[in-house]
Amino acid sequence: HVQLVESGGGSGQAGGSLRLSCIASGYTFSSCCMGWFRQSPGKEREGVAAIDTDGTTRYADSVKGRFTVSQDDAKNTLYLHMNSLKAEDTAIYYCAVDNVHARFTGDQLKDWQYHYWGQGTQVTVSS
């Protein structure tokens, strides 16, 4: 069965960096689009970044230039490199997989595009 396990969350200072990891299993990692989402208390879940099998990426405007999504097919691992952290980046971060499509087919920052989700990892940024 498909399983996604995030790690790397924690506390950071504004202006600092964190790297999140998502280890995937149960499907062919290199053949699917993947994404990162986040949700903070009282807010809807929002798409942060997405990557397809050609390495094409999409970013929310709020993180462009600060966050980078990447993947290591040999390790079945998705990453989110977060730089220049802001207090408003505080949220639970989730990775997700669209195990139907290899290339972007629509708005890959919408959660309905994805079929499986990890349990989330908390990121807290203090100013």
mmCIF file of C-alpha atoms in Angstrom:
data_model
loop_
_atom_site.group_PDB
_atom_site.id
_atom_site.type_symbol
_atom_site.label_atom_id
_atom_site.label_comp_id
_atom_site.label_asym_id
_atom_site.label_seq_id
_atom_site.Cartn_x
_atom_site.Cartn_y
_atom_site.Cartn_z
ATOM 1 C CA HIS A 1 0.000 0.000 0.000
ATOM 2 C CA VAL A 2 1.078 3.597 -0.552
ATOM 3 C CA GLN A 3 2.841 5.151 2.392
ATOM 4 C CA LEU A 4 4.328 8.634 2.797
ATOM 5 C CA VAL A 5 6.356 9.541 5.867
ATOM 6 C CA GLU A 6 7.490 13.118 6.449
ATOM 7 C CA SER A 7 10.369 14.189 8.677
ATOM 8 C CA GLY A 8 12.607 17.173 9.275
ATOM 9 C CA GLY A 9 10.114 19.505 10.867
ATOM 10 C CA GLY A 10 10.876 21.355 14.046
ATOM 11 C CA SER A 11 11.581 24.843 15.262
ATOM 12 C CA GLY A 12 13.529 27.489 13.438
ATOM 13 C CA GLN A 13 14.294 31.157 13.605
ATOM 14 C CA ALA A 14 12.989 33.693 11.144
ATOM 15 C CA GLY A 15 15.530 34.010 8.380
ATOM 16 C CA GLY A 16 16.770 30.487 8.951
ATOM 17 C CA SER A 17 16.422 27.269 6.990
ATOM 18 C CA LEU A 18 14.874 23.831 7.363
ATOM 19 C CA ARG A 19 14.693 20.824 5.083
ATOM 20 C CA LEU A 20 11.716 18.505 5.063
ATOM 21 C CA SER A 21 11.884 14.953 3.721
ATOM 22 C CA CYS A 22 9.152 12.597 2.602
ATOM 23 C CA ILE A 23 9.988 8.927 2.111
ATOM 24 C CA ALA A 24 7.565 7.147 -0.191
ATOM 25 C CA SER A 25 6.750 3.492 -0.667
ATOM 26 C CA GLY A 26 4.107 1.293 -2.250
ATOM 27 C CA TYR A 27 4.192 2.751 -5.760
ATOM 28 C CA THR A 28 6.655 3.706 -8.502
ATOM 29 C CA PHE A 29 8.077 6.894 -7.042
ATOM 30 C CA SER A 30 9.674 8.168 -10.254
ATOM 31 C CA SER A 31 6.444 8.032 -12.260
ATOM 32 C CA CYS A 32 4.192 10.325 -10.265
ATOM 33 C CA CYS A 33 3.644 13.986 -9.495
ATOM 34 C CA MET A 34 4.215 14.944 -5.892
ATOM 35 C CA GLY A 35 3.438 17.966 -3.809
ATOM 36 C CA TRP A 36 3.914 19.694 -0.480
ATOM 37 C CA PHE A 37 1.011 21.298 1.363
ATOM 38 C CA ARG A 38 0.657 23.048 4.678
ATOM 39 C CA GLN A 39 -2.064 23.903 7.127
ATOM 40 C CA SER A 40 -1.985 26.249 10.075
ATOM 41 C CA PRO A 41 -4.691 26.566 12.759
ATOM 42 C CA GLY A 42 -7.856 28.179 11.484
ATOM 43 C CA LYS A 43 -6.717 28.160 7.879
ATOM 44 C CA GLU A 44 -7.413 25.946 4.921
ATOM 45 C CA ARG A 45 -4.772 23.588 3.649
ATOM 46 C CA GLU A 46 -2.733 25.294 0.938
ATOM 47 C CA GLY A 47 -0.445 24.008 -1.763
ATOM 48 C CA VAL A 48 3.168 25.031 -1.300
ATOM 49 C CA ALA A 49 5.135 23.285 -4.048
ATOM 50 C CA ALA A 50 4.785 20.514 -6.596
ATOM 51 C CA ILE A 51 7.087 18.586 -8.904
ATOM 52 C CA ASP A 52 6.426 16.272 -11.832
ATOM 53 C CA THR A 53 8.488 13.467 -13.319
ATOM 54 C CA ASP A 54 10.301 15.816 -15.710
ATOM 55 C CA GLY A 55 11.370 18.015 -12.840
ATOM 56 C CA THR A 56 8.896 20.762 -13.663
ATOM 57 C CA THR A 57 7.988 22.621 -10.497
ATOM 58 C CA ARG A 58 5.228 24.886 -9.227
ATOM 59 C CA TYR A 59 5.302 27.136 -6.179
ATOM 60 C CA ALA A 60 2.814 29.165 -4.243
ATOM 61 C CA ASP A 61 3.496 32.889 -4.554
ATOM 62 C CA SER A 62 4.087 33.064 -0.818
ATOM 63 C CA VAL A 63 7.146 30.801 -1.029
ATOM 64 C CA LYS A 64 8.608 31.562 -4.464
ATOM 65 C CA GLY A 65 12.288 32.324 -4.247
ATOM 66 C CA ARG A 66 12.509 30.886 -0.719
ATOM 67 C CA PHE A 67 11.438 27.241 -0.998
ATOM 68 C CA THR A 68 12.723 24.585 -3.389
ATOM 69 C CA VAL A 69 11.149 21.199 -4.049
ATOM 70 C CA SER A 70 13.322 18.338 -5.235
ATOM 71 C CA GLN A 71 13.334 14.577 -5.300
ATOM 72 C CA ASP A 72 15.817 11.731 -5.224
ATOM 73 C CA ASP A 73 14.403 8.822 -7.216
ATOM 74 C CA ALA A 74 17.093 6.448 -5.954
ATOM 75 C CA LYS A 75 16.005 7.103 -2.379
ATOM 76 C CA ASN A 76 12.252 7.409 -3.081
ATOM 77 C CA THR A 77 12.429 10.705 -1.245
ATOM 78 C CA LEU A 78 10.829 14.086 -1.814
ATOM 79 C CA TYR A 79 12.401 17.174 -0.251
ATOM 80 C CA LEU A 80 11.333 20.696 0.576
ATOM 81 C CA HIS A 81 14.218 23.067 1.179
ATOM 82 C CA MET A 82 12.936 26.066 3.082
ATOM 83 C CA ASN A 83 15.088 29.196 3.297
ATOM 84 C CA SER A 84 14.484 32.702 4.606
ATOM 85 C CA LEU A 85 11.834 31.337 6.922
ATOM 86 C CA LYS A 86 9.067 33.612 8.133
ATOM 87 C CA ALA A 87 6.750 33.320 11.119
ATOM 88 C CA GLU A 88 3.860 32.822 8.689
ATOM 89 C CA ASP A 89 5.496 29.621 7.444
ATOM 90 C CA THR A 90 4.501 28.010 10.736
ATOM 91 C CA ALA A 91 2.194 25.101 9.912
ATOM 92 C CA ILE A 92 1.899 21.353 9.643
ATOM 93 C CA TYR A 93 3.489 20.330 6.354
ATOM 94 C CA TYR A 94 2.217 17.350 4.374
ATOM 95 C CA CYS A 95 3.563 15.579 1.321
ATOM 96 C CA ALA A 96 1.167 14.055 -1.162
ATOM 97 C CA VAL A 97 1.268 11.945 -4.315
ATOM 98 C CA ASP A 98 -0.829 11.992 -7.473
ATOM 99 C CA ASN A 99 -0.267 8.385 -8.451
ATOM 100 C CA VAL A 100 -2.256 8.707 -11.661
ATOM 101 C CA HIS A 101 -0.315 11.390 -13.538
ATOM 102 C CA ALA A 102 3.362 11.711 -14.381
ATOM 103 C CA ARG A 103 3.023 15.278 -15.673
ATOM 104 C CA PHE A 104 1.070 18.240 -14.419
ATOM 105 C CA THR A 105 -2.483 18.183 -15.742
ATOM 106 C CA GLY A 106 -4.018 21.148 -13.982
ATOM 107 C CA ASP A 107 -3.391 23.165 -10.898
ATOM 108 C CA GLN A 108 -0.971 20.943 -9.039
ATOM 109 C CA LEU A 109 -1.240 23.119 -5.962
ATOM 110 C CA LYS A 110 -4.829 22.030 -5.368
ATOM 111 C CA ASP A 111 -5.249 19.220 -2.873
ATOM 112 C CA TRP A 112 -7.916 17.423 -4.885
ATOM 113 C CA GLN A 113 -5.240 16.526 -7.458
ATOM 114 C CA TYR A 114 -3.629 14.151 -4.955
ATOM 115 C CA HIS A 115 -4.592 10.697 -3.811
ATOM 116 C CA TYR A 116 -2.377 9.813 -0.856
ATOM 117 C CA TRP A 117 -1.068 11.892 2.012
ATOM 118 C CA GLY A 118 1.520 11.657 4.738
ATOM 119 C CA GLN A 119 0.780 12.240 8.397
ATOM 120 C CA GLY A 120 2.419 15.666 8.461
ATOM 121 C CA THR A 121 5.328 17.275 10.248
ATOM 122 C CA GLN A 122 5.135 20.443 12.328
ATOM 123 C CA VAL A 123 7.227 23.470 11.413
ATOM 124 C CA THR A 124 7.357 26.356 13.868
ATOM 125 C CA VAL A 125 9.175 29.571 13.017
ATOM 126 C CA SER A 126 9.814 32.135 15.696
ATOM 127 C CA SER A 127 10.460 35.768 14.900
#
